[in-house]
mmCIF file of C-alpha atoms in Angstrom:
data_model
loop_
_atom_site.group_PDB
_atom_site.id
_atom_site.type_symbol
_atom_site.label_atom_id
_atom_site.label_comp_id
_atom_site.label_asym_id
_atom_site.label_seq_id
_atom_site.Cartn_x
_atom_site.Cartn_y
_atom_site.Cartn_z
ATOM 1 C CA MET A 274 0.008 -0.025 0.032
ATOM 2 C CA GLY A 275 1.437 3.353 -0.995
ATOM 3 C CA VAL A 276 1.608 6.206 1.429
ATOM 4 C CA ASN A 277 -0.888 8.140 -0.687
ATOM 5 C CA ALA A 278 -3.431 5.389 -1.062
ATOM 6 C CA THR A 279 -7.049 6.336 -0.555
ATOM 7 C CA VAL A 280 -10.404 4.618 -0.413
ATOM 8 C CA LEU A 281 -13.598 5.979 -1.835
ATOM 9 C CA ALA A 282 -16.171 4.229 0.302
ATOM 10 C CA ILE A 283 -19.836 4.125 -0.587
ATOM 11 C CA ASP A 284 -22.873 2.933 1.324
ATOM 12 C CA ALA A 285 -26.000 3.271 -0.758
ATOM 13 C CA GLY A 286 -29.449 2.423 0.540
ATOM 14 C CA ASN A 287 -32.922 2.805 -0.939
ATOM 15 C CA SER A 288 -33.412 6.214 0.660
ATOM 16 C CA LYS A 289 -29.897 7.714 0.984
ATOM 17 C CA THR A 290 -26.273 7.348 0.042
ATOM 18 C CA ASP A 291 -23.291 8.004 2.318
ATOM 19 C CA VAL A 292 -19.819 8.504 0.860
ATOM 20 C CA ALA A 293 -16.468 8.892 2.544
ATOM 21 C CA VAL A 294 -12.859 9.294 1.291
ATOM 22 C CA ALA A 295 -10.340 7.758 3.657
ATOM 23 C CA ALA A 296 -6.533 7.760 3.522
ATOM 24 C CA GLY A 297 -4.693 4.505 3.837
ATOM 25 C CA ASP A 298 -3.963 5.308 7.498
ATOM 26 C CA GLY A 299 -7.708 5.452 8.169
ATOM 27 C CA THR A 300 -8.036 9.249 8.301
ATOM 28 C CA VAL A 301 -11.365 10.320 6.845
ATOM 29 C CA LEU A 302 -10.567 13.188 4.504
ATOM 30 C CA GLY A 303 -13.966 13.960 3.099
ATOM 31 C CA THR A 304 -17.635 12.913 3.231
ATOM 32 C CA ALA A 305 -20.902 13.538 1.375
ATOM 33 C CA ARG A 306 -24.502 12.372 1.331
ATOM 34 C CA GLY A 307 -26.717 11.792 -1.640
ATOM 35 C CA GLY A 308 -30.129 10.351 -2.608
ATOM 36 C CA GLY A 309 -31.442 6.845 -2.659
ATOM 37 C CA PHE A 310 -29.982 4.116 -4.850
ATOM 38 C CA GLN A 311 -32.564 2.151 -6.861
ATOM 39 C CA PRO A 312 -31.083 0.679 -10.036
ATOM 40 C CA SER A 313 -33.976 -1.743 -10.473
ATOM 41 C CA ARG A 314 -36.277 1.254 -10.984
ATOM 42 C CA ALA A 315 -34.081 3.914 -12.459
ATOM 43 C CA GLY A 316 -31.645 1.771 -14.429
ATOM 44 C CA VAL A 317 -28.003 1.192 -13.671
ATOM 45 C CA GLU A 318 -26.504 4.326 -15.197
ATOM 46 C CA ALA A 319 -29.147 6.628 -13.701
ATOM 47 C CA ALA A 320 -28.652 4.995 -10.322
ATOM 48 C CA VAL A 321 -24.891 5.436 -10.601
ATOM 49 C CA ASP A 322 -25.497 9.113 -11.481
ATOM 50 C CA VAL A 323 -26.922 9.453 -7.966
ATOM 51 C CA LEU A 324 -23.752 7.926 -6.554
ATOM 52 C CA ALA A 325 -21.631 10.127 -8.767
ATOM 53 C CA LYS A 326 -22.994 13.351 -7.305
ATOM 54 C CA ALA A 327 -22.094 12.301 -3.789
ATOM 55 C CA ALA A 328 -18.830 10.604 -4.750
ATOM 56 C CA GLU A 329 -17.495 13.610 -6.536
ATOM 57 C CA GLU A 330 -18.502 15.885 -3.763
ATOM 58 C CA ALA A 331 -16.632 13.693 -1.251
ATOM 59 C CA LEU A 332 -13.603 13.624 -3.460
ATOM 60 C CA ARG A 333 -13.622 17.405 -3.779
ATOM 61 C CA SER A 334 -13.932 17.819 -0.085
ATOM 62 C CA ALA A 335 -10.963 15.500 0.426
ATOM 63 C CA GLY A 336 -8.889 17.548 -2.028
ATOM 64 C CA VAL A 337 -8.451 14.723 -4.562
ATOM 65 C CA THR A 338 -9.841 13.854 -7.906
ATOM 66 C CA THR A 339 -9.499 10.052 -7.828
ATOM 67 C CA SER A 340 -8.821 7.349 -5.289
ATOM 68 C CA THR A 341 -6.851 4.101 -5.153
ATOM 69 C CA HIS A 342 -9.819 1.862 -4.551
ATOM 70 C CA VAL A 343 -13.618 2.064 -4.556
ATOM 71 C CA SER A 344 -15.382 0.050 -1.867
ATOM 72 C CA ALA A 345 -19.084 0.173 -2.704
ATOM 73 C CA CYS A 346 -21.767 -1.551 -0.623
ATOM 74 C CA LEU A 347 -25.024 -1.098 -2.458
ATOM 75 C CA ALA A 348 -28.699 -1.831 -1.852
ATOM 76 C CA ASN A 349 -30.366 -3.742 -4.698
ATOM 77 C CA ALA A 350 -27.030 -5.370 -5.630
ATOM 78 C CA ASP A 351 -28.570 -8.707 -4.697
ATOM 79 C CA LEU A 352 -27.232 -11.084 -7.390
ATOM 80 C CA PRO A 353 -23.691 -11.563 -8.614
ATOM 81 C CA VAL A 354 -24.718 -10.458 -12.090
ATOM 82 C CA GLU A 355 -26.080 -7.151 -10.652
ATOM 83 C CA GLU A 356 -22.833 -6.626 -8.715
ATOM 84 C CA LYS A 357 -20.854 -7.144 -11.912
ATOM 85 C CA GLN A 358 -23.026 -4.621 -13.852
ATOM 86 C CA LEU A 359 -22.713 -2.062 -11.132
ATOM 87 C CA GLU A 360 -18.957 -2.647 -10.762
ATOM 88 C CA GLU A 361 -18.469 -2.048 -14.512
ATOM 89 C CA ALA A 362 -20.616 1.083 -14.410
ATOM 90 C CA ILE A 363 -18.675 2.477 -11.451
ATOM 91 C CA ARG A 364 -15.363 1.601 -13.069
ATOM 92 C CA ARG A 365 -16.308 3.585 -16.162
ATOM 93 C CA ARG A 366 -16.613 6.725 -13.996
ATOM 94 C CA GLY A 367 -12.838 6.611 -13.436
ATOM 95 C CA TRP A 368 -12.891 7.175 -9.718
ATOM 96 C CA ALA A 369 -10.242 4.506 -8.937
ATOM 97 C CA ARG A 370 -7.962 1.881 -10.432
ATOM 98 C CA SER A 371 -9.805 -0.934 -8.585
ATOM 99 C CA VAL A 372 -13.524 -1.333 -7.676
ATOM 100 C CA ASP A 373 -15.232 -3.740 -5.335
ATOM 101 C CA VAL A 374 -19.049 -3.844 -5.280
ATOM 102 C CA ARG A 375 -20.983 -5.853 -2.648
ATOM 103 C CA ASN A 376 -24.537 -5.871 -1.262
ATOM 104 C CA ASP A 377 -25.045 -3.343 1.442
ATOM 105 C CA THR A 378 -25.497 -6.142 4.033
ATOM 106 C CA PHE A 379 -21.743 -6.582 3.995
ATOM 107 C CA ALA A 380 -21.255 -2.982 5.170
ATOM 108 C CA VAL A 381 -23.384 -3.732 8.266
ATOM 109 C CA LEU A 382 -21.427 -6.917 8.830
ATOM 110 C CA ARG A 383 -17.974 -5.306 8.610
ATOM 111 C CA ALA A 384 -18.920 -2.262 10.644
ATOM 112 C CA GLY A 385 -20.311 -4.405 13.444
ATOM 113 C CA LEU A 386 -17.307 -6.618 13.955
ATOM 114 C CA LEU A 387 -15.159 -5.868 16.986
ATOM 115 C CA GLU A 388 -12.227 -3.625 16.377
ATOM 116 C CA ASP A 389 -9.592 -6.314 16.750
ATOM 117 C CA ALA A 390 -11.642 -9.138 15.247
ATOM 118 C CA GLU A 391 -10.919 -10.830 11.932
ATOM 119 C CA PRO A 392 -13.596 -10.405 9.217
ATOM 120 C CA ARG A 393 -15.647 -13.400 10.320
ATOM 121 C CA GLY A 394 -19.341 -13.498 11.192
ATOM 122 C CA VAL A 395 -22.925 -13.244 9.942
ATOM 123 C CA ALA A 396 -25.175 -10.157 9.699
ATOM 124 C CA VAL A 397 -28.912 -10.005 9.266
ATOM 125 C CA VAL A 398 -30.414 -6.781 8.070
ATOM 126 C CA CYS A 399 -34.078 -6.031 8.434
ATOM 127 C CA GLY A 400 -35.130 -2.664 7.152
ATOM 128 C CA ALA A 401 -37.661 -2.309 4.365
ATOM 129 C CA GLY A 402 -36.823 -5.895 3.427
ATOM 130 C CA ILE A 403 -34.663 -8.614 4.855
ATOM 131 C CA ASN A 404 -31.233 -9.913 3.902
ATOM 132 C CA CYS A 405 -28.329 -11.850 5.365
ATOM 133 C CA ALA A 406 -24.650 -12.231 4.627
ATOM 134 C CA GLY A 407 -21.790 -14.197 6.164
ATOM 135 C CA LEU A 408 -18.063 -13.704 5.715
ATOM 136 C CA LEU A 409 -14.873 -15.685 6.463
ATOM 137 C CA PRO A 410 -11.340 -14.216 6.613
ATOM 138 C CA ASP A 411 -10.374 -16.159 3.530
ATOM 139 C CA GLY A 412 -13.029 -14.276 1.539
ATOM 140 C CA ARG A 413 -15.682 -16.963 1.346
ATOM 141 C CA THR A 414 -19.187 -15.680 1.834
ATOM 142 C CA ALA A 415 -22.743 -16.928 2.410
ATOM 143 C CA ARG A 416 -25.600 -14.902 1.045
ATOM 144 C CA PHE A 417 -29.179 -15.006 -0.262
ATOM 145 C CA PRO A 418 -30.806 -13.496 -3.360
ATOM 146 C CA ALA A 419 -33.125 -11.492 -1.081
ATOM 147 C CA ILE A 420 -35.271 -10.060 -3.879
ATOM 148 C CA GLY A 421 -38.654 -10.719 -2.249
ATOM 149 C CA ARG A 422 -41.177 -13.529 -2.098
ATOM 150 C CA ILE A 423 -39.856 -15.138 -5.339
ATOM 151 C CA SER A 424 -36.594 -15.845 -3.520
ATOM 152 C CA GLY A 425 -38.375 -17.173 -0.369
ATOM 153 C CA ASP A 426 -38.109 -13.960 1.692
ATOM 154 C CA TRP A 427 -40.680 -12.904 4.274
ATOM 155 C CA GLY A 428 -40.868 -9.819 6.495
ATOM 156 C CA GLY A 429 -38.939 -6.639 6.767
ATOM 157 C CA GLY A 430 -40.748 -3.369 7.485
ATOM 158 C CA ARG A 431 -42.602 -3.463 4.216
ATOM 159 C CA GLY A 432 -43.616 -7.093 4.522
ATOM 160 C CA LEU A 433 -44.773 -6.695 8.167
ATOM 161 C CA ALA A 434 -46.928 -3.721 7.201
ATOM 162 C CA GLU A 435 -48.576 -5.733 4.378
ATOM 163 C CA GLU A 436 -49.237 -8.652 6.693
ATOM 164 C CA ALA A 437 -50.772 -6.329 9.306
ATOM 165 C CA LEU A 438 -53.064 -4.862 6.710
ATOM 166 C CA TRP A 439 -54.088 -8.310 5.466
ATOM 167 C CA HIS A 440 -55.011 -9.533 8.964
ATOM 168 C CA ALA A 441 -56.799 -6.262 9.886
ATOM 169 C CA ALA A 442 -58.839 -6.302 6.694
ATOM 170 C CA ARG A 443 -60.006 -9.896 7.301
ATOM 171 C CA ALA A 444 -60.827 -9.175 10.907
ATOM 172 C CA GLU A 445 -63.105 -6.306 9.885
ATOM 173 C CA ASP A 446 -65.071 -8.269 7.214
ATOM 174 C CA GLY A 447 -65.294 -11.446 9.207
ATOM 175 C CA ARG A 448 -62.931 -13.703 7.225
ATOM 176 C CA GLY A 449 -60.237 -13.659 9.826
ATOM 177 C CA GLU A 450 -59.889 -13.756 13.604
ATOM 178 C CA PRO A 451 -60.356 -10.579 15.694
ATOM 179 C CA THR A 452 -57.298 -8.293 16.143
ATOM 180 C CA ALA A 453 -56.739 -4.869 17.584
ATOM 181 C CA LEU A 454 -54.891 -4.054 14.319
ATOM 182 C CA MET A 455 -58.359 -3.612 12.784
ATOM 183 C CA SER A 456 -58.732 -0.320 14.567
ATOM 184 C CA ALA A 457 -55.098 0.639 15.265
ATOM 185 C CA LEU A 458 -54.071 0.756 11.618
ATOM 186 C CA PRO A 459 -56.742 3.140 10.282
ATOM 187 C CA GLU A 460 -56.523 5.231 13.427
ATOM 188 C CA HIS A 461 -52.873 5.899 12.635
ATOM 189 C CA PHE A 462 -54.055 7.774 9.519
ATOM 190 C CA GLY A 463 -57.043 9.385 11.215
ATOM 191 C CA LEU A 464 -59.556 7.054 9.482
ATOM 192 C CA PRO A 465 -62.574 5.313 11.012
ATOM 193 C CA SER A 466 -62.216 1.836 9.567
ATOM 194 C CA MET A 467 -60.149 -0.608 7.589
ATOM 195 C CA TYR A 468 -62.561 -0.127 4.667
ATOM 196 C CA ALA A 469 -61.670 3.608 4.654
ATOM 197 C CA LEU A 470 -57.932 2.785 4.848
ATOM 198 C CA ILE A 471 -58.169 0.242 2.072
ATOM 199 C CA GLU A 472 -59.996 2.827 -0.141
ATOM 200 C CA ALA A 473 -57.404 5.505 0.688
ATOM 201 C CA LEU A 474 -54.505 3.236 -0.185
ATOM 202 C CA HIS A 475 -56.113 1.923 -3.392
ATOM 203 C CA LEU A 476 -56.997 5.379 -4.681
ATOM 204 C CA GLU A 477 -53.573 6.629 -3.549
ATOM 205 C CA ARG A 478 -54.938 9.316 -1.283
ATOM 206 C CA ILE A 479 -52.345 7.695 1.050
ATOM 207 C CA THR A 480 -49.307 6.728 -0.890
ATOM 208 C CA ALA A 481 -47.971 3.179 -0.801
ATOM 209 C CA GLN A 482 -44.680 4.581 0.564
ATOM 210 C CA ARG A 483 -46.507 5.555 3.737
ATOM 211 C CA GLN A 484 -47.390 1.905 4.531
ATOM 212 C CA HIS A 485 -44.060 1.585 6.354
ATOM 213 C CA GLU A 486 -45.563 3.815 9.040
ATOM 214 C CA LEU A 487 -47.714 0.866 10.051
ATOM 215 C CA THR A 488 -44.814 -1.299 11.146
ATOM 216 C CA PRO A 489 -44.302 0.584 14.468
ATOM 217 C CA VAL A 490 -48.111 0.345 14.947
ATOM 218 C CA LEU A 491 -47.836 -3.386 14.594
ATOM 219 C CA PHE A 492 -45.119 -3.614 17.239
ATOM 220 C CA ALA A 493 -47.029 -1.369 19.588
ATOM 221 C CA THR A 494 -50.171 -3.517 19.177
ATOM 222 C CA ALA A 495 -48.089 -6.635 19.825
ATOM 223 C CA ALA A 496 -46.637 -5.066 22.986
ATOM 224 C CA GLN A 497 -50.235 -4.583 24.200
ATOM 225 C CA GLY A 498 -50.757 -8.349 23.974
ATOM 226 C CA ASP A 499 -52.723 -8.713 20.752
ATOM 227 C CA PRO A 500 -52.324 -12.403 19.634
ATOM 228 C CA VAL A 501 -52.351 -11.723 15.865
ATOM 229 C CA ALA A 502 -49.796 -8.933 16.118
ATOM 230 C CA ARG A 503 -47.622 -10.989 18.433
ATOM 231 C CA SER A 504 -47.720 -13.889 15.966
ATOM 232 C CA LEU A 505 -46.319 -11.636 13.235
ATOM 233 C CA VAL A 506 -43.516 -10.449 15.457
ATOM 234 C CA ASP A 507 -42.698 -14.029 16.330
ATOM 235 C CA ARG A 508 -42.645 -15.017 12.708
ATOM 236 C CA MET A 509 -40.283 -12.133 11.962
ATOM 237 C CA ALA A 510 -37.879 -13.424 14.659
ATOM 238 C CA ASP A 511 -38.179 -16.908 13.222
ATOM 239 C CA GLU A 512 -37.171 -15.617 9.732
ATOM 240 C CA VAL A 513 -34.142 -13.789 11.099
ATOM 241 C CA VAL A 514 -32.911 -16.846 12.944
ATOM 242 C CA ALA A 515 -33.552 -19.090 9.951
ATOM 243 C CA MET A 516 -31.365 -16.931 7.715
ATOM 244 C CA ALA A 517 -28.644 -16.544 10.333
ATOM 245 C CA ALA A 518 -28.560 -20.287 11.039
ATOM 246 C CA VAL A 519 -28.358 -21.256 7.367
ATOM 247 C CA ALA A 520 -25.544 -18.739 6.724
ATOM 248 C CA LEU A 521 -23.619 -20.032 9.784
ATOM 249 C CA SER A 522 -24.065 -23.602 8.583
ATOM 250 C CA ARG A 523 -22.862 -22.857 5.098
ATOM 251 C CA LEU A 524 -19.714 -21.349 6.486
ATOM 252 C CA GLY A 525 -19.138 -24.144 9.016
ATOM 253 C CA LEU A 526 -19.719 -21.817 11.941
ATOM 254 C CA LEU A 527 -22.899 -23.173 13.417
ATOM 255 C CA THR A 528 -21.215 -24.623 16.457
ATOM 256 C CA GLU A 529 -18.479 -22.071 16.857
ATOM 257 C CA GLU A 530 -18.328 -18.847 18.825
ATOM 258 C CA VAL A 531 -19.084 -16.249 16.229
ATOM 259 C CA PRO A 532 -20.717 -12.800 16.022
ATOM 260 C CA VAL A 533 -24.250 -12.592 14.642
ATOM 261 C CA LEU A 534 -24.944 -8.933 13.941
ATOM 262 C CA LEU A 535 -28.383 -7.399 13.634
ATOM 263 C CA GLY A 536 -28.933 -4.274 11.601
ATOM 264 C CA GLY A 537 -31.617 -2.224 9.850
ATOM 265 C CA SER A 538 -34.374 -0.148 11.368
ATOM 266 C CA VAL A 539 -36.627 -3.002 12.462
ATOM 267 C CA LEU A 540 -33.886 -4.907 14.379
ATOM 268 C CA ALA A 541 -32.051 -1.768 15.537
ATOM 269 C CA ALA A 542 -35.202 -0.611 17.398
ATOM 270 C CA ARG A 543 -34.727 -3.680 19.722
ATOM 271 C CA HIS A 544 -38.437 -4.296 20.285
ATOM 272 C CA PRO A 545 -38.367 -6.560 23.334
ATOM 273 C CA GLN A 546 -40.444 -9.391 21.871
ATOM 274 C CA LEU A 547 -38.551 -9.502 18.581
ATOM 275 C CA ASP A 548 -35.067 -9.100 20.128
ATOM 276 C CA GLY A 549 -35.707 -11.542 22.927
ATOM 277 C CA ARG A 550 -37.044 -14.299 20.654
ATOM 278 C CA ILE A 551 -34.167 -13.906 18.228
ATOM 279 C CA ARG A 552 -31.618 -14.312 21.012
ATOM 280 C CA SER A 553 -33.515 -17.259 22.537
ATOM 281 C CA LEU A 554 -33.832 -19.206 19.282
ATOM 282 C CA LEU A 555 -30.247 -18.523 18.259
ATOM 283 C CA ALA A 556 -29.040 -19.783 21.608
ATOM 284 C CA GLN A 557 -30.781 -23.055 20.760
ATOM 285 C CA GLN A 558 -29.658 -23.403 17.168
ATOM 286 C CA ALA A 559 -26.221 -21.761 17.303
ATOM 287 C CA PRO A 560 -25.025 -21.908 20.936
ATOM 288 C CA GLY A 561 -21.838 -20.041 20.161
ATOM 289 C CA ALA A 562 -23.531 -17.112 18.488
ATOM 290 C CA VAL A 563 -22.726 -13.771 20.034
ATOM 291 C CA VAL A 564 -25.655 -11.512 19.161
ATOM 292 C CA ARG A 565 -25.172 -7.749 18.886
ATOM 293 C CA VAL A 566 -27.242 -4.932 17.414
ATOM 294 C CA VAL A 567 -25.037 -2.882 15.116
ATOM 295 C CA ALA A 568 -24.835 0.723 16.211
ATOM 296 C CA GLU A 569 -22.142 1.759 13.762
ATOM 297 C CA ARG A 570 -23.033 3.609 10.531
ATOM 298 C CA PRO A 571 -22.917 1.231 7.544
ATOM 299 C CA VAL A 572 -20.567 3.588 5.617
ATOM 300 C CA LEU A 573 -17.926 2.749 8.217
ATOM 301 C CA GLY A 574 -18.203 -0.871 7.026
ATOM 302 C CA SER A 575 -17.474 0.282 3.457
ATOM 303 C CA VAL A 576 -14.432 2.221 4.672
ATOM 304 C CA LEU A 577 -13.165 -0.805 6.618
ATOM 305 C CA LEU A 578 -13.649 -3.152 3.659
ATOM 306 C CA GLY A 579 -11.677 -0.683 1.570
ATOM 307 C CA LEU A 580 -8.889 -0.625 4.111
ATOM 308 C CA ASP A 581 -8.893 -4.393 4.121
ATOM 309 C CA ALA A 582 -8.380 -4.333 0.354
ATOM 310 C CA LEU A 583 -5.470 -1.935 0.767
ATOM 311 C CA GLY A 584 -3.877 -4.190 3.390
ATOM 312 C CA ALA A 585 -4.016 -1.336 5.961
ATOM 313 C CA GLU A 586 -2.610 -1.728 9.433
ATOM 314 C CA PRO A 587 -4.927 -2.236 12.471
ATOM 315 C CA GLN A 588 -4.298 1.305 13.552
ATOM 316 C CA ALA A 589 -5.934 2.485 10.316
ATOM 317 C CA HIS A 590 -9.114 0.618 11.137
ATOM 318 C CA ALA A 591 -9.116 2.086 14.669
ATOM 319 C CA ARG A 592 -8.645 5.588 13.307
ATOM 320 C CA ALA A 593 -11.620 5.197 10.917
ATOM 321 C CA ARG A 594 -13.787 3.816 13.791
ATOM 322 C CA ALA A 595 -12.788 6.775 15.979
ATOM 323 C CA HIS A 596 -13.906 9.197 13.269
ATOM 324 C CA TYR A 597 -17.395 7.662 13.372
ATOM 325 C CA GLY A 598 -17.458 7.747 17.092
ATOM 326 C CA THR A 599 -17.193 4.045 17.903
ATOM 327 C CA SER A 600 -14.486 1.739 19.208
ATOM 328 C CA GLY A 601 -16.207 -1.309 17.844
ATOM 329 C CA ARG A 602 -16.304 -2.714 21.336
ATOM 330 C CA GLY A 603 -19.960 -3.601 21.488
ATOM 331 C CA ALA A 604 -21.697 -0.265 22.146
ATOM 332 C CA ASP A 605 -25.374 -0.639 21.451
ATOM 333 C CA PRO A 606 -27.026 2.795 21.250
ATOM 334 C CA CYS A 607 -29.704 1.868 18.696
ATOM 335 C CA ASP A 608 -32.659 2.849 20.786
ATOM 336 C CA PRO A 609 -35.927 3.678 19.033
ATOM 337 C CA LEU A 610 -37.017 7.222 18.576
ATOM 338 C CA PRO A 611 -38.949 8.798 21.501
ATOM 339 C CA ASP A 612 -42.314 7.897 19.916
ATOM 340 C CA GLY A 613 -41.334 4.237 19.585
ATOM 341 C CA ARG A 614 -40.578 4.267 15.913
ATOM 342 C CA PRO A 615 -37.375 2.521 14.746
ATOM 343 C CA ARG A 616 -34.557 4.782 13.700
ATOM 344 C CA PRO A 617 -34.089 5.073 9.919
#
């Protein structure tokens, strides 16, 4: 690694993009934030244009025009073919001599590992959707397509909201069992009934994007003891554990002491029922699993992966962590917002 080596680190999610430029010694030289990254909707080049605005701003703030290596952890880079397409598109921008593109779950995984730990563990991310990735020091990975129901996925904030609406609608018209969700969901939008909420969603008087607001309502209803709501929270925990256990098994880690890291707004809120069931089930299926909610910003994971690629010294990793206000020693400040909603 040359003394002037730099990393252009990108963490791009559905709603926002964080970019940092770090020197080879871990000093963060410049940062920027951009819009959401959605290549499946906008197309690859248009989505990379969103990255470009933030990347070039970060490079300018760092006082450089190019970097040694791009470490990009991107939402919607779910399949190897998508990673290759995005890597080629980023390479054409000329930001660096080498480019590494991964799904954004790997940023959560790398950021959440302890400061002096080797890159070894599994992360489950549950935000709008759900995904899981595992990593070994030799570079081997375990991952899932994670592109929705067609790839066997269930849950995430979007999926939980849809399930809550389904049960509430059936409770109101008599097809399903009674649940307090029937009144709680429309009340959130100031509406008198599920019929009114269904109409408002169908006619787009309430946009589909606002459905995610119903996930915290589901958790609050579950906390009040509603059986249907509680069953959905339990199922979410079961899905998280299933993904983690499969990833651990694929990597030969199921019986070893290994970090299992939880990230994304749904898991970071640490709802007691969800968090407690995940930990209980993992203790049964993977007794050595050390469960931790990831407090670190995912862009830190992109920086650390970039420093890994440069062969940086441990002090460089520590310096990058210090910039983002974490020692990587297990701090867990991912409390929900004051009104009980998960943090974004």
